Amino acid sequence: MSITILLVLIIVVALFFDFTNGFHDTANAMATSIATGALKPKVAVALAGVLNLVGAFLSVAVAKTVAGGIVKLDVFDLNDTVDSERLLLVVFAGLAGGIMWNLFTWLFGIPSSSSHALFGGLIGAAIAAIGFDGVVWGGVLDKIILPALFAPFVAGLIAAIGTWLVYKITANAEQNHRDNYFRWGQIGTASLVALAHGTSDAQKTMGVIFLAMVAAGQFGQDHPMPFWIQFACAFAIALGTYSGGFRVIRTLGKGLVEIHPPQGMAAETSSAAIILTSSHLGMALSTTHVATGSILGSGLTGPKGEVRWGVAGRMALAWITTLPVAALVAFCTWWVGHWAAELGGDLLWGGIALALIILLGGGYMFWQASQKPVHKDNVNDDWDGDSKSPAHTTSDATKDSRDSGEPADFVDTSRGLESLHSGSTADRHDHLHR
């Protein structure tokens, strides 16, 4: 009975991770379109949510990589209750590591990889439970680490070449007309990135839930992916995407490069092509690495050739630390869960302990975010060069929960707050949101 309850708890937490993945990664598809005015912020996140939902049903190749390509399932005797419980705790602790890193980086507006946070969490939990032999290191290297190293550079190179060609071909065009056409084009390319994101990221949570179901003895490793898992994960990531994620959208759209419509379209085209290709090959590629690399490349060959290297450096640091930090968090939380299970005499107490860690840690970070909210009305404010936080904007923070946007209408993060800064930016807002 306790295994069944724990399994249900793990599925709920996995879907919450999927939700955080959605609002953390909305920026990958929509940051440039929002920054250039091609789409209004709420329209953009709604469109991304729908396309994430559709994309999640197009393939399960990445889900299979997650389900069997990170943790060595053959070292667990799933006919033995003790081993089954250990594997369930590995999955739970891995999710805890991924969620904590997702929320931490979202709080500071850092576009880090939700995928690598999850992978790092599973690796750390597997090491805690079994040792280093519990990880499929060959699969981690081939399907995760190597793509992570090459993807940003390949995406950046393609986007840089595309941006240069676009400006070369349209050099004699009238700027306003050219930009308007490219804004229309951005709607199409941003939609393609959102669709590609669904084919990649929603499946990672599918793989985790599948792994938990195998551990609980519900079906074998070769069982086809059940439709209910696909639907639940698709819906969760779509809901998370619609909820906003404006902290990260602001960093990618305004903080890294002052982006223009031709650059935005070139970056989105590069991102979509690479993400769709990797999903087809079953590579668990980070859509964040690809999107950020594309935006960076477009900035290098754009009209000003201007990149904010301080912001880029903070992103790179987050990329490097994502796997090890998420692994460390999961390693520690697995031991907390293990000790709680031993003290309580039942694995369920271990699951409750991990759920409390997620609840308290996540709640604290949501509260911290509420102190300086980023929402649809200030996401496009001018970037403060001295700011290390996406929330240092020039607009007033609204006290209406419908405008808090973090994450949008599901959590009120602005109630009772005072305005961040004085000064009027109404004219600029009216211009941006017409």
CSV table of C-alpha atoms in Angstrom, one decimal:
chain,number,residue,atom,x,y,z
A,1,MET,CA,0.0,0.0,0.0
A,2,SER,CA,2.8,2.4,0.9
A,3,ILE,CA,4.4,1.8,-2.5
A,4,THR,CA,1.2,2.8,-4.3
A,5,ILE,CA,0.8,6.0,-2.3
A,6,LEU,CA,4.5,6.8,-2.9
A,7,LEU,CA,4.0,6.2,-6.6
A,8,VAL,CA,1.1,8.6,-6.7
A,9,LEU,CA,3.1,11.2,-4.8
A,10,ILE,CA,6.0,10.8,-7.2
A,11,ILE,CA,3.7,11.3,-10.2
A,12,VAL,CA,2.3,14.5,-8.7
A,13,VAL,CA,5.8,15.8,-8.0
A,14,ALA,CA,6.9,14.8,-11.5
A,15,LEU,CA,4.1,16.8,-13.1
A,16,PHE,CA,5.0,19.8,-10.9
A,17,PHE,CA,8.6,19.5,-12.3
A,18,ASP,CA,7.0,19.5,-15.7
A,19,PHE,CA,5.1,22.6,-14.8
A,20,THR,CA,8.3,24.4,-13.7
A,21,ASN,CA,10.0,23.2,-16.9
A,22,GLY,CA,7.2,24.9,-18.8
A,23,PHE,CA,7.4,28.3,-17.2
A,24,HIS,CA,11.2,28.2,-17.0
A,25,ASP,CA,11.6,27.4,-20.7
A,26,THR,CA,8.9,29.6,-22.2
A,27,ALA,CA,11.6,32.1,-23.0
A,28,ASN,CA,13.3,29.6,-25.4
A,29,ALA,CA,10.5,30.0,-27.9
A,30,MET,CA,9.0,33.4,-27.1
A,31,ALA,CA,11.6,35.7,-25.6
A,32,THR,CA,12.7,37.2,-29.0
A,33,SER,CA,9.1,37.6,-30.3
A,34,ILE,CA,8.1,39.4,-27.2
A,35,ALA,CA,11.2,41.6,-27.2
A,36,THR,CA,10.7,42.7,-30.8
A,37,GLY,CA,7.0,43.3,-30.4
A,38,ALA,CA,6.0,40.5,-32.8
A,39,LEU,CA,3.7,39.1,-30.1
A,40,LYS,CA,2.1,40.5,-27.0
A,41,PRO,CA,3.4,38.7,-23.9
A,42,LYS,CA,0.2,36.9,-22.9
A,43,VAL,CA,-0.6,35.9,-26.5
A,44,ALA,CA,2.9,34.6,-26.9
A,45,VAL,CA,2.8,32.4,-23.8
A,46,ALA,CA,-0.7,31.1,-24.7
A,47,LEU,CA,0.5,30.2,-28.2
A,48,ALA,CA,3.6,28.5,-26.7
A,49,GLY,CA,1.4,26.5,-24.3
A,50,VAL,CA,-0.8,25.1,-27.0
A,51,LEU,CA,2.1,24.1,-29.2
A,52,ASN,CA,4.0,22.5,-26.3
A,53,LEU,CA,0.8,20.4,-25.8
A,54,VAL,CA,0.7,19.3,-29.4
A,55,GLY,CA,4.5,18.7,-29.7
A,56,ALA,CA,4.5,16.4,-26.7
A,57,PHE,CA,2.5,13.8,-28.7
A,58,LEU,CA,4.8,13.8,-31.8
A,59,SER,CA,7.6,11.5,-30.5
A,60,VAL,CA,8.7,9.4,-27.5
A,61,ALA,CA,12.3,8.9,-28.4
A,62,VAL,CA,13.6,11.3,-25.7
A,63,ALA,CA,11.4,9.7,-23.1
A,64,LYS,CA,13.0,6.3,-23.8
A,65,THR,CA,16.5,7.9,-23.3
A,66,VAL,CA,15.5,9.3,-19.9
A,67,ALA,CA,13.7,6.1,-18.8
A,68,GLY,CA,16.6,3.7,-19.5
A,69,GLY,CA,19.6,5.8,-20.4
A,70,ILE,CA,20.6,7.4,-17.1
A,71,VAL,CA,20.0,5.0,-14.2
A,72,LYS,CA,21.1,1.3,-14.5
A,73,LEU,CA,17.8,-0.5,-14.1
A,74,ASP,CA,19.5,-4.0,-14.2
A,75,VAL,CA,21.2,-3.4,-10.8
A,76,PHE,CA,17.7,-3.3,-9.2
A,77,ASP,CA,15.8,-6.6,-8.6
A,78,LEU,CA,12.3,-5.2,-9.2
A,79,ASN,CA,10.9,-8.4,-7.8
A,80,ASP,CA,12.4,-7.5,-4.5
A,81,THR,CA,10.3,-4.9,-2.6
A,82,VAL,CA,13.5,-3.3,-1.0
A,83,ASP,CA,15.0,-2.7,-4.4
A,84,SER,CA,11.8,-1.4,-5.9
A,85,GLU,CA,11.5,1.1,-3.0
A,86,ARG,CA,15.1,2.2,-3.5
A,87,LEU,CA,14.5,2.9,-7.1
A,88,LEU,CA,11.3,4.9,-6.3
A,89,LEU,CA,13.3,7.0,-3.8
A,90,VAL,CA,16.0,7.6,-6.5
A,91,VAL,CA,13.3,8.9,-8.8
A,92,PHE,CA,11.8,11.1,-6.1
A,93,ALA,CA,15.1,12.6,-5.0
A,94,GLY,CA,16.1,13.2,-8.6
A,95,LEU,CA,12.9,15.2,-9.1
A,96,ALA,CA,13.7,17.2,-5.9
A,97,GLY,CA,17.1,18.1,-7.3
A,98,GLY,CA,15.7,19.2,-10.6
A,99,ILE,CA,12.9,21.3,-9.1
A,100,MET,CA,15.1,23.1,-6.6
A,101,TRP,CA,17.6,24.1,-9.4
A,102,ASN,CA,14.8,25.1,-11.7
A,103,LEU,CA,13.2,27.4,-9.2
A,104,PHE,CA,16.5,28.9,-8.0
A,105,THR,CA,17.6,29.8,-11.5
A,106,TRP,CA,14.1,31.1,-12.4
A,107,LEU,CA,14.3,33.3,-9.3
A,108,PHE,CA,17.4,35.1,-10.7
A,109,GLY,CA,16.1,35.0,-14.3
A,110,ILE,CA,18.9,32.7,-15.5
A,111,PRO,CA,18.0,30.6,-18.6
A,112,SER,CA,19.6,27.3,-17.3
A,113,SER,CA,18.7,23.9,-18.6
A,114,SER,CA,15.7,22.2,-16.9
A,115,SER,CA,16.7,19.0,-18.7
A,116,HIS,CA,20.2,19.0,-17.2
A,117,ALA,CA,18.7,19.8,-13.8
A,118,LEU,CA,16.6,16.7,-14.0
A,119,PHE,CA,19.4,14.5,-15.4
A,120,GLY,CA,21.8,15.8,-12.7
A,121,GLY,CA,19.1,15.0,-10.0
A,122,LEU,CA,18.7,11.5,-11.3
A,123,ILE,CA,22.5,11.0,-11.4
A,124,GLY,CA,23.1,12.3,-7.9
A,125,ALA,CA,20.2,10.2,-6.5
A,126,ALA,CA,21.5,7.0,-8.2
A,127,ILE,CA,25.0,7.6,-6.8
A,128,ALA,CA,23.6,8.0,-3.3
A,129,ALA,CA,21.5,4.8,-3.6
A,130,ILE,CA,23.9,2.5,-5.4
A,131,GLY,CA,27.2,4.2,-6.0
A,132,PHE,CA,28.9,5.3,-9.3
A,133,ASP,CA,28.0,1.9,-10.9
A,134,GLY,CA,24.3,2.9,-10.8
A,135,VAL,CA,24.7,5.4,-13.6
A,136,VAL,CA,24.8,4.6,-17.3
A,137,TRP,CA,27.9,6.8,-17.9
A,138,GLY,CA,28.1,5.9,-21.6
A,139,GLY,CA,24.6,7.1,-22.2
A,140,VAL,CA,25.1,10.2,-20.1
A,141,LEU,CA,28.2,11.1,-22.1
A,142,ASP,CA,26.7,10.4,-25.6
A,143,LYS,CA,23.2,11.6,-25.1
A,144,ILE,CA,23.6,14.5,-22.6
A,145,ILE,CA,27.1,15.9,-22.1
A,146,LEU,CA,28.5,15.9,-25.6
A,147,PRO,CA,25.3,17.5,-27.1
A,148,ALA,CA,25.4,20.1,-24.3
A,149,LEU,CA,28.9,21.0,-25.3
A,150,PHE,CA,28.3,21.3,-29.0
A,151,ALA,CA,24.7,22.5,-29.2
A,152,PRO,CA,25.2,26.2,-28.2
A,153,PHE,CA,28.1,26.6,-30.6
A,154,VAL,CA,26.4,25.0,-33.5
A,155,ALA,CA,23.2,27.0,-32.9
A,156,GLY,CA,25.2,30.2,-32.5
A,157,LEU,CA,27.1,29.6,-35.7
A,158,ILE,CA,24.0,28.9,-37.7
A,159,ALA,CA,22.2,31.9,-36.2
A,160,ALA,CA,25.2,34.2,-36.8
A,161,ILE,CA,25.4,33.1,-40.5
A,162,GLY,CA,21.6,33.4,-40.9
A,163,THR,CA,21.6,36.9,-39.4
A,164,TRP,CA,24.4,38.1,-41.5
A,165,LEU,CA,22.7,36.8,-44.7
A,166,VAL,CA,19.4,38.4,-43.7
A,167,TYR,CA,20.9,41.9,-43.2
A,168,LYS,CA,23.0,41.5,-46.4
A,169,ILE,CA,20.0,40.5,-48.5
A,170,THR,CA,17.8,43.3,-47.1
A,171,ALA,CA,20.4,46.0,-46.9
A,172,ASN,CA,18.5,48.3,-49.3
A,173,ALA,CA,15.1,47.7,-47.8
A,174,GLU,CA,13.3,50.4,-45.8
A,175,GLN,CA,13.9,49.4,-42.1
A,176,ASN,CA,10.4,49.8,-40.8
A,177,HIS,CA,8.8,47.8,-43.6
A,178,ARG,CA,11.5,45.1,-43.3
A,179,ASP,CA,11.1,44.8,-39.6
A,180,ASN,CA,7.3,44.5,-39.9
A,181,TYR,CA,7.7,41.6,-42.3
A,182,PHE,CA,10.1,39.9,-40.1
A,183,ARG,CA,7.8,40.3,-37.1
A,184,TRP,CA,5.2,38.3,-39.0
A,185,GLY,CA,7.8,35.7,-39.8
A,186,GLN,CA,8.8,35.5,-36.2
A,187,ILE,CA,5.3,34.3,-35.3
A,188,GLY,CA,5.9,31.3,-37.5
A,189,THR,CA,9.4,30.5,-36.3
A,190,ALA,CA,8.6,31.1,-32.6
A,191,SER,CA,5.7,28.7,-33.0
A,192,LEU,CA,8.0,26.1,-34.5
A,193,VAL,CA,10.4,26.4,-31.6
A,194,ALA,CA,7.5,26.0,-29.1
A,195,LEU,CA,6.4,22.9,-31.0
A,196,ALA,CA,9.9,21.5,-31.0
A,197,HIS,CA,10.2,22.2,-27.2
A,198,GLY,CA,7.1,20.0,-26.7
A,199,THR,CA,8.7,17.2,-28.6
A,200,SER,CA,11.8,17.4,-26.4
A,201,ASP,CA,11.1,18.6,-22.9
A,202,ALA,CA,7.7,17.1,-22.1
A,203,GLN,CA,9.1,13.7,-22.8
A,204,LYS,CA,11.7,13.9,-20.1
A,205,THR,CA,9.0,13.9,-17.5
A,206,MET,CA,7.3,11.1,-19.3
A,207,GLY,CA,10.5,9.1,-19.0
A,208,VAL,CA,10.7,9.8,-15.2
A,209,ILE,CA,7.1,8.7,-14.6
A,210,PHE,CA,7.6,5.6,-16.8
A,211,LEU,CA,10.7,4.8,-14.7
A,212,ALA,CA,8.7,5.1,-11.5
A,213,MET,CA,6.0,2.9,-12.9
A,214,VAL,CA,8.6,0.2,-13.7
A,215,ALA,CA,10.1,0.5,-10.2
A,216,ALA,CA,6.6,0.0,-8.7
A,217,GLY,CA,6.1,-3.1,-10.8
A,218,GLN,CA,3.2,-1.7,-12.8
A,219,PHE,CA,4.8,-2.8,-16.1
A,220,GLY,CA,8.1,-3.9,-17.6
A,221,GLN,CA,10.9,-1.8,-19.3
A,222,ASP,CA,9.7,-2.7,-22.8
A,223,HIS,CA,6.1,-1.6,-22.2
A,224,PRO,CA,4.9,1.0,-24.7
A,225,MET,CA,4.4,4.5,-23.3
A,226,PRO,CA,0.8,4.7,-21.9
A,227,PHE,CA,-1.3,7.5,-23.4
A,228,TRP,CA,-2.3,8.8,-19.9
A,229,ILE,CA,1.4,9.5,-19.2
A,230,GLN,CA,1.8,11.4,-22.5
A,231,PHE,CA,-1.4,13.4,-21.9
A,232,ALA,CA,-0.6,14.3,-18.3
A,233,CYS,CA,2.9,15.5,-19.1
A,234,ALA,CA,1.8,17.4,-22.2
A,235,PHE,CA,-0.9,19.2,-20.2
A,236,ALA,CA,1.4,20.0,-17.3
A,237,ILE,CA,4.1,21.5,-19.4
A,238,ALA,CA,1.6,23.4,-21.5
A,239,LEU,CA,0.0,24.8,-18.3
A,240,GLY,CA,3.5,25.8,-17.0
A,241,THR,CA,4.3,27.5,-20.3
A,242,TYR,CA,1.1,29.5,-20.3
A,243,SER,CA,1.8,30.6,-16.7
A,244,GLY,CA,4.4,33.0,-17.9
A,245,GLY,CA,8.1,32.6,-16.9
A,246,PHE,CA,8.6,36.3,-17.5
A,247,ARG,CA,11.7,36.5,-15.4
A,248,VAL,CA,13.7,34.3,-17.8
A,249,ILE,CA,11.9,35.8,-20.9
A,250,ARG,CA,13.2,39.2,-19.8
A,251,THR,CA,16.8,38.0,-19.5
A,252,LEU,CA,16.8,36.3,-22.9
A,253,GLY,CA,14.8,39.0,-24.7
A,254,LYS,CA,16.4,42.1,-23.2
A,255,GLY,CA,19.4,41.2,-21.1
A,256,LEU,CA,21.6,39.2,-23.5
A,257,VAL,CA,21.2,41.2,-26.7
A,258,GLU,CA,19.1,44.2,-27.8
A,259,ILE,CA,17.4,42.1,-30.5
A,260,HIS,CA,15.7,43.2,-33.7
A,261,PRO,CA,13.1,41.3,-35.8
A,262,PRO,CA,15.6,39.9,-38.4
A,263,GLN,CA,17.8,38.6,-35.6
A,264,GLY,CA,14.9,37.1,-33.8
A,265,MET,CA,13.7,35.2,-36.8
A,266,ALA,CA,17.2,33.9,-37.6
A,267,ALA,CA,17.7,32.8,-34.0
A,268,GLU,CA,14.3,31.0,-33.8
A,269,THR,CA,14.8,29.2,-37.1
A,270,SER,CA,18.2,27.9,-36.0
A,271,SER,CA,16.8,26.8,-32.6
A,272,ALA,CA,13.8,25.0,-34.2
A,273,ALA,CA,16.0,23.1,-36.7
A,274,ILE,CA,18.4,21.8,-34.1
A,275,ILE,CA,15.8,20.9,-31.5
A,276,LEU,CA,13.6,18.9,-33.9
A,277,THR,CA,16.6,17.1,-35.3
A,278,SER,CA,17.9,16.1,-31.8
A,279,SER,CA,14.4,14.9,-30.7
A,280,HIS,CA,14.2,12.7,-33.8
A,281,LEU,CA,17.5,11.2,-32.9
A,282,GLY,CA,16.5,10.6,-29.2
A,283,MET,CA,19.1,13.1,-27.9
A,284,ALA,CA,18.0,14.7,-24.6
A,285,LEU,CA,19.2,18.1,-25.8
A,286,SER,CA,18.8,21.2,-23.7
A,287,THR,CA,16.4,23.6,-25.5
A,288,THR,CA,17.8,26.4,-23.3
A,289,HIS,CA,21.4,25.9,-24.5
A,290,VAL,CA,20.2,25.9,-28.1
A,291,ALA,CA,18.0,29.0,-27.8
A,292,THR,CA,20.6,31.0,-25.9
A,293,GLY,CA,23.3,30.0,-28.4
A,294,SER,CA,21.1,31.1,-31.2
A,295,ILE,CA,20.4,34.5,-29.7
A,296,LEU,CA,24.0,35.0,-28.9
A,297,GLY,CA,25.0,34.2,-32.4
A,298,SER,CA,22.4,36.6,-33.8
A,299,GLY,CA,23.8,39.3,-31.6
A,300,LEU,CA,27.3,38.9,-32.9
A,301,THR,CA,26.4,39.6,-36.5
A,302,GLY,CA,23.4,41.9,-35.8
A,303,PRO,CA,23.3,45.7,-36.7
A,304,LYS,CA,25.4,46.6,-33.6
A,305,GLY,CA,27.2,43.4,-33.0
A,306,GLU,CA,26.5,43.9,-29.3
A,307,VAL,CA,26.4,41.2,-26.7
A,308,ARG,CA,26.2,41.8,-22.9
A,309,TRP,CA,29.1,39.5,-22.0
A,310,GLY,CA,28.4,39.9,-18.2
A,311,VAL,CA,25.0,38.3,-18.7
A,312,ALA,CA,26.4,35.7,-21.0
A,313,GLY,CA,29.0,34.8,-18.4
A,314,ARG,CA,26.4,34.3,-15.7
A,315,MET,CA,24.5,32.0,-18.1
A,316,ALA,CA,27.6,30.0,-18.9
A,317,LEU,CA,28.4,29.6,-15.1
A,318,ALA,CA,24.8,28.3,-14.6
A,319,TRP,CA,25.2,25.8,-17.5
A,320,ILE,CA,28.5,24.5,-16.0
A,321,THR,CA,27.1,24.1,-12.5
A,322,THR,CA,23.6,22.7,-13.3
A,323,LEU,CA,24.4,19.0,-13.5
A,324,PRO,CA,26.7,18.9,-10.4
A,325,VAL,CA,24.6,21.2,-8.2
A,326,ALA,CA,21.4,19.3,-9.1
A,327,ALA,CA,23.2,16.1,-8.5
A,328,LEU,CA,24.4,17.3,-5.1
A,329,VAL,CA,21.0,18.4,-4.0
A,330,ALA,CA,19.5,15.0,-5.1
A,331,PHE,CA,22.3,13.1,-3.3
A,332,CYS,CA,21.5,14.9,-0.1
A,333,THR,CA,17.8,14.7,-0.4
A,334,TRP,CA,18.0,10.9,-1.1
A,335,TRP,CA,19.8,10.4,2.2
A,336,VAL,CA,17.2,12.6,4.0
A,337,GLY,CA,14.5,10.5,2.5
A,338,HIS,CA,16.4,7.3,3.4
A,339,TRP,CA,16.9,8.3,7.0
A,340,ALA,CA,13.2,9.4,7.3
A,341,ALA,CA,12.1,6.0,6.0
A,342,GLU,CA,14.3,4.2,8.4
A,343,LEU,CA,13.1,6.3,11.4
A,344,GLY,CA,9.5,5.9,10.4
A,345,GLY,CA,9.8,2.2,9.5
A,346,ASP,CA,8.1,2.8,6.1
A,347,LEU,CA,9.3,4.2,2.8
A,348,LEU,CA,6.3,6.5,2.7
A,349,TRP,CA,7.9,8.6,5.4
A,350,GLY,CA,10.9,9.1,3.1
A,351,GLY,CA,8.5,10.4,0.4
A,352,ILE,CA,6.8,12.7,2.8
A,353,ALA,CA,10.2,14.1,3.9
A,354,LEU,CA,11.2,14.8,0.3
A,355,ALA,CA,7.8,16.4,-0.4
A,356,LEU,CA,8.3,18.7,2.5
A,357,ILE,CA,11.7,19.7,1.3
A,358,ILE,CA,10.2,20.6,-2.1
A,359,LEU,CA,7.3,22.5,-0.5
A,360,LEU,CA,9.4,24.5,1.8
A,361,GLY,CA,12.3,25.3,-0.6
A,362,GLY,CA,9.9,26.0,-3.5
A,363,GLY,CA,7.6,28.2,-1.3
A,364,TYR,CA,10.6,30.2,-0.1
A,365,MET,CA,11.7,30.9,-3.7
A,366,PHE,CA,8.3,31.9,-4.8
A,367,TRP,CA,8.1,34.3,-1.9
A,368,GLN,CA,11.5,35.8,-2.8
A,369,ALA,CA,10.3,36.2,-6.4
A,370,SER,CA,7.2,38.1,-5.2
A,371,GLN,CA,9.5,40.8,-3.7
A,372,LYS,CA,10.4,42.0,-7.2
A,373,PRO,CA,7.9,40.6,-9.7
A,374,VAL,CA,8.5,40.5,-13.5
A,375,HIS,CA,5.3,40.5,-15.4
A,376,LYS,CA,3.8,41.2,-18.9
A,377,ASP,CA,3.9,45.0,-18.3
A,378,ASN,CA,7.6,45.3,-17.4
A,379,VAL,CA,9.1,42.4,-19.2
A,380,ASN,CA,10.3,44.7,-22.0
A,381,ASP,CA,11.6,47.6,-19.9
A,382,ASP,CA,15.1,48.8,-20.7
A,383,TRP,CA,17.8,46.6,-19.2
A,384,ASP,CA,19.7,48.0,-16.3
A,385,GLY,CA,23.4,47.3,-17.1
A,386,ASP,CA,24.3,47.2,-13.5
A,387,SER,CA,21.5,44.8,-12.5
A,388,LYS,CA,22.2,41.2,-11.7
A,389,SER,CA,18.5,40.5,-11.3
A,390,PRO,CA,15.8,40.5,-14.0
A,391,ALA,CA,13.5,42.3,-11.6
A,392,HIS,CA,15.4,45.6,-11.6
A,393,THR,CA,13.1,47.3,-14.0
A,394,THR,CA,11.8,50.9,-14.3
A,395,SER,CA,8.1,50.2,-14.1
A,396,ASP,CA,5.8,50.0,-11.1
A,397,ALA,CA,5.0,46.6,-9.8
A,398,THR,CA,1.2,46.1,-9.8
A,399,LYS,CA,-0.7,44.9,-6.9
A,400,ASP,CA,-3.2,43.0,-9.0
A,401,SER,CA,-2.5,39.3,-9.0
A,402,ARG,CA,-3.6,39.1,-12.6
A,403,ASP,CA,-0.7,41.2,-13.6
A,404,SER,CA,2.0,39.6,-11.4
A,405,GLY,CA,2.8,37.0,-14.0
A,406,GLU,CA,5.1,34.9,-11.9
A,407,PRO,CA,3.9,32.3,-12.5
A,408,ALA,CA,1.0,34.2,-14.1
A,409,ASP,CA,-2.5,33.7,-12.8
A,410,PHE,CA,-1.8,30.5,-10.7
A,411,VAL,CA,0.2,32.1,-7.9
A,412,ASP,CA,-0.3,35.6,-6.6
A,413,THR,CA,3.3,36.9,-6.2
A,414,SER,CA,2.6,40.6,-5.9
A,415,ARG,CA,-0.1,41.1,-3.3
A,416,GLY,CA,0.8,43.7,-0.7
A,417,LEU,CA,4.0,44.7,-2.4
A,418,GLU,CA,5.0,48.3,-2.8
A,419,SER,CA,6.2,49.7,-6.1
A,420,LEU,CA,9.8,48.8,-7.1
A,421,HIS,CA,10.8,52.1,-8.5
A,422,SER,CA,9.1,55.4,-9.0
A,423,GLY,CA,9.0,57.1,-12.4
A,424,SER,CA,6.7,56.9,-15.3
A,425,THR,CA,7.1,54.5,-18.2
A,426,ALA,CA,3.5,54.5,-19.3
A,427,ASP,CA,4.3,55.9,-22.7
A,428,ARG,CA,6.7,53.1,-23.5
A,429,HIS,CA,4.3,50.5,-22.1
A,430,ASP,CA,1.5,51.8,-24.3
A,431,HIS,CA,3.8,51.6,-27.3
A,432,LEU,CA,5.0,48.1,-26.6
A,433,HIS,CA,1.5,46.6,-25.9
A,434,ARG,CA,-0.6,48.1,-28.6
